[in-house]
Amino acid sequence: MTTTHHHHVDPVVTRERLLGTESRWRRFGEPNPAGSESSDGERDYGVFGPDSVAWEVLLHPATIVFQSAAQFVLQLTYKPIFAGVRDWDPISRKARAGELTIFDLFDRAQRNSGIHAPMWLGDTATARRVAKHLANIHAKVAGDVIDAGDPSLGSYSANSPRESMWAALTEMHTMLWVYESLAFRDGHGPRRLPDEKRDQFIAEVAEYCKLFPAADEDLPTTMAELQALYDRDARLFGQTPSMAIIPSTGQNYAELVEESMQKNRHPSQYRVRVQLWFQNSLFKLPVLGSVSGKTRRSMHLTRRQELLARSSLYWMRPLIWVLQQPPCERYFMRMMWGPDAVDLIRHARALRRARSSRQTPF
């Protein structure tokens, strides 16, 4: 390591560091897959289970490949979540100290799917353990100012019913959009699910929300109810230039991130740049084409950017198909979901296959 770097900073990225080991994703021990035997001898299928629309959506190769790129698109247009990242995330703390590297940014994105996978694909005890871990982490993520440019928005708290509900809803709704817009299935191209299956998906997601301190009376169980919630909280969605201002310091979060990454550049980081190009440039086009027009408008895309995103669903279609094929999917599954999630995904797919053929895989 060169002496020009702060002693906390390791700018060198090896292939081993890029891939990581189980410890990068694992929290509270090895996850038990859905379908494990519970203490009473019954099989425990966790929050969703093999007959759920949620698993149909989650386990499709298109979702596995594009989920990491899609995760934050809708989620970060929800202003309280962006404020929490801006004020409390390790990325922000490291950027303020001048210790952030491009690997830190990648590591944050890389861990996201894999840490959530045990809640989606594990048994109930596993899901609750990981939800508790996330609640512990988020306990301090609260602040008086969501947007310095609009004090009327008030305060935020990650573990409040409103914020925890929207974190789960935005994460899951984005996956549904990706599935409907990008997933080749049953010998056909991508297409929208029937209304009753979309409603079932939202009802299942409401059960997932209950892992967190979400207010039961607010949880939507149909698409119409979800839409009403978006309308109710419309002021809390969107992006403004003043959102980047860290209230406690007056600094610009986006500028700090960029300055610190430039300061801590290293030739070996090309590995990360290639991976982030996939996630943040190439994949982001069809992801932006998949989300709702309202979401794109709230991101203030130019007309050209919007046209490029929407048209990418057509001109990128051959590539979108290729990325869902086993070799590509395996690569992105291991890179962005981690070893534990790879096992959980394989296990859950075996359960679904067994259900469809009416056999027991174990």
mmCIF file of C-alpha atoms in Angstrom:
data_model
loop_
_atom_site.group_PDB
_atom_site.id
_atom_site.type_symbol
_atom_site.label_atom_id
_atom_site.label_comp_id
_atom_site.label_asym_id
_atom_site.label_seq_id
_atom_site.Cartn_x
_atom_site.Cartn_y
_atom_site.Cartn_z
ATOM 1 C CA MET A 1 0.000 0.000 0.000
ATOM 2 C CA THR A 2 1.342 3.450 -0.814
ATOM 3 C CA THR A 3 2.016 5.919 1.987
ATOM 4 C CA THR A 4 -0.253 8.554 0.405
ATOM 5 C CA HIS A 5 -3.348 6.696 1.647
ATOM 6 C CA HIS A 6 -4.885 7.029 5.089
ATOM 7 C CA HIS A 7 -4.166 3.945 7.223
ATOM 8 C CA HIS A 8 -7.870 2.957 7.152
ATOM 9 C CA VAL A 9 -7.952 2.794 3.371
ATOM 10 C CA ASP A 10 -7.127 -0.315 1.367
ATOM 11 C CA PRO A 11 -7.417 0.731 -2.298
ATOM 12 C CA VAL A 12 -6.131 -2.571 -3.736
ATOM 13 C CA VAL A 13 -8.836 -4.880 -5.121
ATOM 14 C CA THR A 14 -7.894 -8.493 -5.829
ATOM 15 C CA ARG A 15 -10.223 -10.973 -7.491
ATOM 16 C CA GLU A 16 -10.641 -12.725 -4.115
ATOM 17 C CA ARG A 17 -11.614 -9.478 -2.427
ATOM 18 C CA LEU A 18 -14.109 -8.689 -5.174
ATOM 19 C CA LEU A 19 -15.849 -12.074 -4.809
ATOM 20 C CA GLY A 20 -15.774 -12.144 -1.013
ATOM 21 C CA THR A 21 -16.618 -15.065 1.284
ATOM 22 C CA GLU A 22 -19.780 -16.035 3.176
ATOM 23 C CA SER A 23 -18.905 -13.609 5.985
ATOM 24 C CA ARG A 24 -19.593 -10.623 3.713
ATOM 25 C CA TRP A 25 -23.274 -11.581 3.573
ATOM 26 C CA ARG A 26 -23.904 -13.865 6.538
ATOM 27 C CA ARG A 27 -25.597 -12.426 9.636
ATOM 28 C CA PHE A 28 -26.520 -14.419 12.769
ATOM 29 C CA GLY A 29 -25.162 -17.719 11.448
ATOM 30 C CA GLU A 30 -25.847 -19.888 8.428
ATOM 31 C CA PRO A 31 -29.412 -19.468 7.119
ATOM 32 C CA ASN A 32 -31.837 -22.404 7.163
ATOM 33 C CA PRO A 33 -33.580 -22.772 3.801
ATOM 34 C CA ALA A 34 -37.350 -22.652 3.482
ATOM 35 C CA GLY A 35 -38.753 -26.161 3.730
ATOM 36 C CA SER A 36 -36.564 -27.070 6.709
ATOM 37 C CA GLU A 37 -38.198 -29.139 9.413
ATOM 38 C CA SER A 38 -39.372 -27.088 12.387
ATOM 39 C CA SER A 39 -39.265 -28.258 16.021
ATOM 40 C CA ASP A 40 -42.771 -29.766 15.734
ATOM 41 C CA GLY A 41 -41.748 -31.897 12.752
ATOM 42 C CA GLU A 42 -43.623 -29.776 10.198
ATOM 43 C CA ARG A 43 -41.918 -28.206 7.199
ATOM 44 C CA ASP A 44 -41.442 -24.444 7.576
ATOM 45 C CA TYR A 45 -41.603 -22.589 4.263
ATOM 46 C CA GLY A 46 -40.866 -19.133 5.666
ATOM 47 C CA VAL A 47 -42.553 -15.886 4.674
ATOM 48 C CA PHE A 48 -43.466 -16.795 1.079
ATOM 49 C CA GLY A 49 -43.030 -20.460 0.161
ATOM 50 C CA PRO A 50 -43.039 -22.425 -3.116
ATOM 51 C CA ASP A 51 -46.648 -21.642 -4.130
ATOM 52 C CA SER A 52 -46.219 -17.869 -3.806
ATOM 53 C CA VAL A 53 -46.151 -15.348 -6.626
ATOM 54 C CA ALA A 54 -43.266 -13.733 -4.709
ATOM 55 C CA TRP A 55 -41.096 -16.825 -5.325
ATOM 56 C CA GLU A 56 -42.168 -16.959 -8.968
ATOM 57 C CA VAL A 57 -40.890 -13.388 -9.309
ATOM 58 C CA LEU A 58 -37.832 -13.676 -7.054
ATOM 59 C CA LEU A 59 -36.433 -16.924 -8.396
ATOM 60 C CA HIS A 60 -36.549 -16.059 -12.086
ATOM 61 C CA PRO A 61 -33.068 -15.594 -13.597
ATOM 62 C CA ALA A 62 -34.016 -12.100 -14.836
ATOM 63 C CA THR A 63 -34.721 -11.003 -11.256
ATOM 64 C CA ILE A 64 -31.520 -12.622 -9.984
ATOM 65 C CA VAL A 65 -29.431 -10.776 -12.609
ATOM 66 C CA PHE A 66 -31.136 -7.371 -12.548
ATOM 67 C CA GLN A 67 -32.250 -7.096 -8.907
ATOM 68 C CA SER A 68 -29.048 -5.435 -7.671
ATOM 69 C CA ALA A 69 -29.235 -2.771 -10.361
ATOM 70 C CA ALA A 70 -32.959 -2.277 -9.715
ATOM 71 C CA GLN A 71 -32.957 -2.306 -5.911
ATOM 72 C CA PHE A 72 -32.154 1.334 -5.275
ATOM 73 C CA VAL A 73 -33.895 2.923 -8.270
ATOM 74 C CA LEU A 74 -37.330 3.229 -6.670
ATOM 75 C CA GLN A 75 -36.045 2.943 -3.099
ATOM 76 C CA LEU A 76 -33.830 6.021 -3.334
ATOM 77 C CA THR A 77 -36.634 8.118 -4.809
ATOM 78 C CA TYR A 78 -38.300 7.678 -1.386
ATOM 79 C CA LYS A 79 -36.805 10.721 0.321
ATOM 80 C CA PRO A 80 -36.578 9.405 3.924
ATOM 81 C CA ILE A 81 -34.531 6.398 2.740
ATOM 82 C CA PHE A 82 -32.171 8.631 0.768
ATOM 83 C CA ALA A 83 -31.853 10.897 3.832
ATOM 84 C CA GLY A 84 -30.919 7.902 5.999
ATOM 85 C CA VAL A 85 -28.198 6.850 3.545
ATOM 86 C CA ARG A 86 -26.943 10.438 3.225
ATOM 87 C CA ASP A 87 -26.727 10.999 7.005
ATOM 88 C CA TRP A 88 -25.850 7.562 8.436
ATOM 89 C CA ASP A 89 -24.594 5.048 5.885
ATOM 90 C CA PRO A 90 -20.943 3.926 6.238
ATOM 91 C CA ILE A 91 -20.456 5.208 2.666
ATOM 92 C CA SER A 92 -21.335 8.708 3.857
ATOM 93 C CA ARG A 93 -19.162 8.471 6.972
ATOM 94 C CA LYS A 94 -16.180 7.229 4.965
ATOM 95 C CA ALA A 95 -16.703 9.898 2.298
ATOM 96 C CA ARG A 96 -16.677 12.650 4.945
ATOM 97 C CA ALA A 97 -13.410 11.239 6.331
ATOM 98 C CA GLY A 98 -11.910 10.996 2.813
ATOM 99 C CA GLU A 99 -11.602 7.212 3.262
ATOM 100 C CA LEU A 100 -14.160 5.987 0.701
ATOM 101 C CA THR A 101 -13.004 3.845 -2.215
ATOM 102 C CA ILE A 102 -14.964 2.641 -5.232
ATOM 103 C CA PHE A 103 -14.798 -0.854 -3.683
ATOM 104 C CA ASP A 104 -16.782 0.393 -0.650
ATOM 105 C CA LEU A 105 -19.514 1.544 -3.002
ATOM 106 C CA PHE A 106 -19.550 -1.814 -4.768
ATOM 107 C CA ASP A 107 -19.426 -3.771 -1.492
ATOM 108 C CA ARG A 108 -22.524 -1.888 -0.300
ATOM 109 C CA ALA A 109 -24.459 -2.791 -3.462
ATOM 110 C CA GLN A 110 -23.103 -6.349 -3.467
ATOM 111 C CA ARG A 111 -24.248 -7.129 0.075
ATOM 112 C CA ASN A 112 -27.776 -5.882 -0.387
ATOM 113 C CA SER A 113 -29.419 -8.807 -2.226
ATOM 114 C CA GLY A 114 -27.507 -11.467 -0.322
ATOM 115 C CA ILE A 115 -28.376 -10.121 3.115
ATOM 116 C CA HIS A 116 -32.080 -9.942 2.204
ATOM 117 C CA ALA A 117 -32.198 -13.400 0.585
ATOM 118 C CA PRO A 118 -32.530 -15.314 3.905
ATOM 119 C CA MET A 119 -35.708 -13.329 4.661
ATOM 120 C CA TRP A 120 -37.148 -14.142 1.237
ATOM 121 C CA LEU A 121 -35.960 -17.748 0.923
ATOM 122 C CA GLY A 122 -35.186 -18.957 4.448
ATOM 123 C CA ASP A 123 -37.411 -20.541 7.080
ATOM 124 C CA THR A 124 -39.357 -18.336 9.521
ATOM 125 C CA ALA A 125 -36.700 -18.362 12.255
ATOM 126 C CA THR A 126 -34.014 -17.340 9.734
ATOM 127 C CA ALA A 127 -36.207 -14.541 8.339
ATOM 128 C CA ARG A 128 -36.889 -13.191 11.832
ATOM 129 C CA ARG A 129 -33.210 -13.326 12.825
ATOM 130 C CA VAL A 130 -32.122 -11.296 9.800
ATOM 131 C CA ALA A 131 -35.020 -8.820 10.186
ATOM 132 C CA LYS A 132 -33.956 -8.294 13.815
ATOM 133 C CA HIS A 133 -30.365 -7.704 12.687
ATOM 134 C CA LEU A 134 -31.530 -5.076 10.175
ATOM 135 C CA ALA A 135 -33.706 -3.402 12.825
ATOM 136 C CA ASN A 136 -30.697 -3.223 15.167
ATOM 137 C CA ILE A 137 -28.566 -1.622 12.449
ATOM 138 C CA HIS A 138 -31.295 0.878 11.595
ATOM 139 C CA ALA A 139 -32.072 1.808 15.229
ATOM 140 C CA LYS A 140 -29.897 4.933 15.074
ATOM 141 C CA VAL A 141 -30.865 5.890 11.504
ATOM 142 C CA ALA A 142 -33.102 8.856 12.242
ATOM 143 C CA GLY A 143 -32.919 12.589 11.704
ATOM 144 C CA ASP A 144 -34.865 15.833 12.006
ATOM 145 C CA VAL A 145 -34.411 16.872 8.372
ATOM 146 C CA ILE A 146 -35.389 14.853 5.297
ATOM 147 C CA ASP A 147 -34.688 17.659 2.831
ATOM 148 C CA ALA A 148 -32.932 20.889 3.822
ATOM 149 C CA GLY A 149 -34.727 22.586 0.920
ATOM 150 C CA ASP A 150 -38.171 21.550 2.188
ATOM 151 C CA PRO A 151 -38.349 21.560 6.024
ATOM 152 C CA SER A 152 -42.106 20.864 5.862
ATOM 153 C CA LEU A 153 -41.327 17.200 5.036
ATOM 154 C CA GLY A 154 -40.315 16.804 8.659
ATOM 155 C CA SER A 155 -38.183 14.056 10.159
ATOM 156 C CA TYR A 156 -37.416 10.420 9.347
ATOM 157 C CA SER A 157 -36.735 7.251 11.321
ATOM 158 C CA ALA A 158 -35.715 4.011 9.584
ATOM 159 C CA ASN A 159 -37.496 1.802 12.120
ATOM 160 C CA SER A 160 -40.736 3.789 12.099
ATOM 161 C CA PRO A 161 -43.788 1.995 10.643
ATOM 162 C CA ARG A 162 -43.864 4.339 7.626
ATOM 163 C CA GLU A 163 -40.198 4.029 6.673
ATOM 164 C CA SER A 164 -39.881 0.285 7.294
ATOM 165 C CA MET A 165 -43.038 -0.339 5.256
ATOM 166 C CA TRP A 166 -41.847 1.730 2.296
ATOM 167 C CA ALA A 167 -38.372 0.116 2.378
ATOM 168 C CA ALA A 168 -39.983 -3.306 1.894
ATOM 169 C CA LEU A 169 -42.673 -2.173 -0.566
ATOM 170 C CA THR A 170 -40.288 -0.290 -2.874
ATOM 171 C CA GLU A 171 -37.809 -3.158 -2.864
ATOM 172 C CA MET A 172 -40.458 -5.747 -3.769
ATOM 173 C CA HIS A 173 -42.461 -3.616 -6.230
ATOM 174 C CA THR A 174 -39.286 -2.959 -8.216
ATOM 175 C CA MET A 175 -38.694 -6.715 -8.509
ATOM 176 C CA LEU A 176 -42.210 -7.178 -9.879
ATOM 177 C CA TRP A 177 -41.565 -4.505 -12.536
ATOM 178 C CA VAL A 178 -38.269 -6.169 -13.495
ATOM 179 C CA TYR A 179 -39.948 -9.572 -13.762
ATOM 180 C CA GLU A 180 -42.823 -8.284 -15.883
ATOM 181 C CA SER A 181 -40.585 -6.249 -18.212
ATOM 182 C CA LEU A 182 -37.453 -8.415 -18.538
ATOM 183 C CA ALA A 183 -38.252 -12.065 -17.719
ATOM 184 C CA PHE A 184 -38.519 -14.507 -20.645
ATOM 185 C CA ARG A 185 -40.732 -17.350 -19.436
ATOM 186 C CA ASP A 186 -42.779 -20.293 -20.701
ATOM 187 C CA GLY A 187 -41.371 -19.871 -24.207
ATOM 188 C CA HIS A 188 -42.650 -16.272 -24.426
ATOM 189 C CA GLY A 189 -41.199 -12.824 -24.034
ATOM 190 C CA PRO A 190 -41.636 -10.605 -20.964
ATOM 191 C CA ARG A 191 -45.216 -9.675 -20.120
ATOM 192 C CA ARG A 192 -47.357 -8.334 -17.315
ATOM 193 C CA LEU A 193 -48.860 -10.744 -14.785
ATOM 194 C CA PRO A 194 -52.672 -11.066 -14.600
ATOM 195 C CA ASP A 195 -54.291 -8.595 -12.182
ATOM 196 C CA GLU A 196 -55.215 -11.292 -9.656
ATOM 197 C CA LYS A 197 -51.596 -12.511 -9.474
ATOM 198 C CA ARG A 198 -50.366 -8.926 -9.040
ATOM 199 C CA ASP A 199 -52.821 -8.487 -6.159
ATOM 200 C CA GLN A 200 -51.669 -11.784 -4.646
ATOM 201 C CA PHE A 201 -48.055 -10.595 -4.877
ATOM 202 C CA ILE A 202 -48.901 -7.427 -2.931
ATOM 203 C CA ALA A 203 -50.814 -9.428 -0.293
ATOM 204 C CA GLU A 204 -47.747 -11.686 0.139
ATOM 205 C CA VAL A 205 -45.468 -8.668 0.405
ATOM 206 C CA ALA A 206 -47.708 -7.298 3.183
ATOM 207 C CA GLU A 207 -46.871 -10.450 5.180
ATOM 208 C CA TYR A 208 -43.163 -9.821 4.547
ATOM 209 C CA CYS A 209 -43.583 -6.236 5.805
ATOM 210 C CA LYS A 210 -44.742 -7.657 9.148
ATOM 211 C CA LEU A 211 -41.171 -8.821 9.833
ATOM 212 C CA PHE A 212 -40.505 -5.121 10.428
ATOM 213 C CA PRO A 213 -42.344 -2.557 12.568
ATOM 214 C CA ALA A 214 -44.852 -1.738 9.808
ATOM 215 C CA ALA A 215 -48.302 -0.493 10.881
ATOM 216 C CA ASP A 216 -50.751 -3.269 9.973
ATOM 217 C CA GLU A 217 -53.599 -0.898 9.130
ATOM 218 C CA ASP A 218 -51.476 0.736 6.402
ATOM 219 C CA LEU A 219 -50.270 -2.440 4.697
ATOM 220 C CA PRO A 220 -51.698 -2.799 1.175
ATOM 221 C CA THR A 221 -53.098 -6.161 0.081
ATOM 222 C CA THR A 222 -53.973 -5.193 -3.529
ATOM 223 C CA MET A 223 -52.400 -3.099 -6.272
ATOM 224 C CA ALA A 224 -55.180 -0.508 -5.869
ATOM 225 C CA GLU A 225 -54.376 -0.139 -2.166
ATOM 226 C CA LEU A 226 -50.651 0.186 -2.954
ATOM 227 C CA GLN A 227 -51.448 2.893 -5.508
ATOM 228 C CA ALA A 228 -53.514 4.746 -2.879
ATOM 229 C CA LEU A 229 -50.493 4.629 -0.545
ATOM 230 C CA TYR A 230 -48.239 6.081 -3.248
ATOM 231 C CA ASP A 231 -50.778 8.879 -3.692
ATOM 232 C CA ARG A 232 -50.997 9.476 0.064
ATOM 233 C CA ASP A 233 -47.211 9.812 0.419
ATOM 234 C CA ALA A 234 -46.505 11.415 -2.970
ATOM 235 C CA ARG A 235 -44.630 14.338 -1.355
ATOM 236 C CA LEU A 236 -42.115 11.885 0.050
ATOM 237 C CA PHE A 237 -41.116 10.589 -3.393
ATOM 238 C CA GLY A 238 -38.857 12.320 -5.894
ATOM 239 C CA GLN A 239 -35.385 13.812 -6.075
ATOM 240 C CA THR A 240 -34.321 17.398 -5.451
ATOM 241 C CA PRO A 241 -30.848 19.028 -5.562
ATOM 242 C CA SER A 242 -31.132 19.985 -1.874
ATOM 243 C CA MET A 243 -31.608 16.329 -0.856
ATOM 244 C CA ALA A 244 -27.825 15.883 -1.260
ATOM 245 C CA ILE A 245 -27.069 18.443 1.479
ATOM 246 C CA ILE A 246 -26.058 16.779 4.757
ATOM 247 C CA PRO A 247 -27.968 18.858 7.356
ATOM 248 C CA SER A 248 -25.378 18.500 10.134
ATOM 249 C CA THR A 249 -22.448 19.742 8.020
ATOM 250 C CA GLY A 250 -23.915 21.535 4.993
ATOM 251 C CA GLN A 251 -21.709 19.382 2.741
ATOM 252 C CA ASN A 252 -22.901 17.859 -0.531
ATOM 253 C CA TYR A 253 -23.086 14.071 -0.139
ATOM 254 C CA ALA A 254 -22.681 13.274 -3.855
ATOM 255 C CA GLU A 255 -19.632 15.549 -4.192
ATOM 256 C CA LEU A 256 -17.975 14.058 -1.089
ATOM 257 C CA VAL A 257 -18.431 10.533 -2.458
ATOM 258 C CA GLU A 258 -16.891 11.462 -5.807
ATOM 259 C CA GLU A 259 -13.951 13.370 -4.260
ATOM 260 C CA SER A 260 -13.057 10.539 -1.885
ATOM 261 C CA MET A 261 -13.211 7.865 -4.603
ATOM 262 C CA GLN A 262 -10.960 9.936 -6.857
ATOM 263 C CA LYS A 263 -8.476 10.504 -4.037
ATOM 264 C CA ASN A 264 -8.283 6.758 -3.296
ATOM 265 C CA ARG A 265 -8.017 5.474 -6.868
ATOM 266 C CA HIS A 266 -5.800 2.485 -7.612
ATOM 267 C CA PRO A 267 -5.136 0.618 -10.905
ATOM 268 C CA SER A 268 -6.453 -2.668 -9.453
ATOM 269 C CA GLN A 269 -9.897 -1.079 -9.052
ATOM 270 C CA TYR A 270 -10.622 -1.682 -12.737
ATOM 271 C CA ARG A 271 -12.272 -4.941 -11.572
ATOM 272 C CA VAL A 272 -14.808 -2.945 -9.578
ATOM 273 C CA ARG A 273 -15.330 -0.412 -12.342
ATOM 274 C CA VAL A 274 -16.202 -3.207 -14.795
ATOM 275 C CA GLN A 275 -18.708 -4.687 -12.346
ATOM 276 C CA LEU A 276 -20.249 -1.286 -11.541
ATOM 277 C CA TRP A 277 -20.503 -0.525 -15.249
ATOM 278 C CA PHE A 278 -22.756 -3.570 -15.582
ATOM 279 C CA GLN A 279 -24.850 -2.617 -12.553
ATOM 280 C CA ASN A 280 -25.048 1.174 -12.912
ATOM 281 C CA SER A 281 -24.795 1.755 -16.651
ATOM 282 C CA LEU A 282 -25.681 -1.234 -18.827
ATOM 283 C CA PHE A 283 -28.302 -2.882 -16.582
ATOM 284 C CA LYS A 284 -29.731 0.405 -15.416
ATOM 285 C CA LEU A 285 -31.133 1.214 -18.873
ATOM 286 C CA PRO A 286 -33.630 -1.678 -19.071
ATOM 287 C CA VAL A 287 -34.306 -1.319 -15.334
ATOM 288 C CA LEU A 288 -35.321 2.313 -15.874
ATOM 289 C CA GLY A 289 -37.401 1.133 -18.819
ATOM 290 C CA SER A 290 -39.137 -1.345 -16.479
ATOM 291 C CA VAL A 291 -40.204 1.026 -13.715
ATOM 292 C CA SER A 292 -43.289 3.214 -13.869
ATOM 293 C CA GLY A 293 -43.364 6.476 -15.810
ATOM 294 C CA LYS A 294 -44.075 8.248 -12.512
ATOM 295 C CA THR A 295 -40.840 6.856 -11.023
ATOM 296 C CA ARG A 296 -38.826 7.977 -14.061
ATOM 297 C CA ARG A 297 -40.369 11.461 -13.878
ATOM 298 C CA SER A 298 -39.558 11.723 -10.173
ATOM 299 C CA MET A 299 -35.899 11.048 -11.082
ATOM 300 C CA HIS A 300 -35.941 14.055 -13.453
ATOM 301 C CA LEU A 301 -34.637 12.130 -16.457
ATOM 302 C CA THR A 302 -34.269 14.179 -19.610
ATOM 303 C CA ARG A 303 -36.584 13.299 -22.504
ATOM 304 C CA ARG A 304 -33.640 11.690 -24.246
ATOM 305 C CA GLN A 305 -32.768 9.580 -21.176
ATOM 306 C CA GLU A 306 -36.389 8.502 -20.812
ATOM 307 C CA LEU A 307 -36.608 7.542 -24.484
ATOM 308 C CA LEU A 308 -33.332 5.618 -24.235
ATOM 309 C CA ALA A 309 -34.568 3.725 -21.159
ATOM 310 C CA ARG A 310 -37.921 2.793 -22.657
ATOM 311 C CA SER A 311 -36.494 1.822 -26.041
ATOM 312 C CA SER A 312 -33.758 -0.312 -24.405
ATOM 313 C CA LEU A 313 -36.454 -2.904 -23.601
ATOM 314 C CA TYR A 314 -36.565 -3.540 -27.377
ATOM 315 C CA TRP A 315 -33.078 -2.940 -28.755
ATOM 316 C CA MET A 316 -31.413 -4.656 -25.754
ATOM 317 C CA ARG A 317 -33.823 -7.602 -25.855
ATOM 318 C CA PRO A 318 -31.297 -10.135 -27.255
ATOM 319 C CA LEU A 319 -28.786 -9.185 -24.539
ATOM 320 C CA ILE A 320 -31.504 -9.258 -21.845
ATOM 321 C CA TRP A 321 -32.301 -12.811 -22.972
ATOM 322 C CA VAL A 322 -28.619 -13.874 -22.964
ATOM 323 C CA LEU A 323 -28.122 -12.528 -19.430
ATOM 324 C CA GLN A 324 -30.882 -14.858 -18.170
ATOM 325 C CA GLN A 325 -29.129 -17.970 -19.480
ATOM 326 C CA PRO A 326 -27.440 -20.230 -16.892
ATOM 327 C CA PRO A 327 -23.760 -19.196 -17.334
ATOM 328 C CA CYS A 328 -24.525 -15.467 -17.045
ATOM 329 C CA GLU A 329 -27.010 -15.969 -14.238
ATOM 330 C CA ARG A 330 -24.543 -18.120 -12.267
ATOM 331 C CA TYR A 331 -21.883 -15.419 -12.540
ATOM 332 C CA PHE A 332 -24.107 -12.583 -11.320
ATOM 333 C CA MET A 333 -25.730 -14.767 -8.659
ATOM 334 C CA ARG A 334 -22.360 -15.537 -7.059
ATOM 335 C CA MET A 335 -21.020 -12.006 -7.541
ATOM 336 C CA MET A 336 -24.020 -10.029 -6.300
ATOM 337 C CA TRP A 337 -25.890 -12.471 -4.010
ATOM 338 C CA GLY A 338 -23.094 -14.457 -2.330
ATOM 339 C CA PRO A 339 -22.607 -18.159 -1.491
ATOM 340 C CA ASP A 340 -25.409 -18.523 1.101
ATOM 341 C CA ALA A 341 -27.963 -16.962 -1.239
ATOM 342 C CA VAL A 342 -26.806 -19.233 -4.092
ATOM 343 C CA ASP A 343 -27.666 -22.237 -1.888
ATOM 344 C CA LEU A 344 -31.004 -20.730 -0.812
ATOM 345 C CA ILE A 345 -31.980 -20.000 -4.425
ATOM 346 C CA ARG A 346 -31.120 -23.542 -5.564
ATOM 347 C CA HIS A 347 -33.043 -25.028 -2.650
ATOM 348 C CA ALA A 348 -36.113 -22.860 -3.272
ATOM 349 C CA ARG A 349 -36.104 -23.699 -6.985
ATOM 350 C CA ALA A 350 -35.978 -27.412 -6.139
ATOM 351 C CA LEU A 351 -39.040 -26.936 -3.908
ATOM 352 C CA ARG A 352 -40.917 -25.189 -6.713
ATOM 353 C CA ARG A 353 -39.999 -27.887 -9.231
ATOM 354 C CA ALA A 354 -41.151 -30.566 -6.782
ATOM 355 C CA ARG A 355 -44.466 -28.772 -6.269
ATOM 356 C CA SER A 356 -45.046 -28.522 -10.003
ATOM 357 C CA SER A 357 -44.318 -32.224 -10.483
ATOM 358 C CA ARG A 358 -46.054 -33.202 -7.214
ATOM 359 C CA GLN A 359 -42.964 -34.949 -5.924
ATOM 360 C CA THR A 360 -41.034 -34.470 -2.706
ATOM 361 C CA PRO A 361 -37.407 -33.495 -3.303
ATOM 362 C CA PHE A 362 -36.204 -34.702 0.096
#
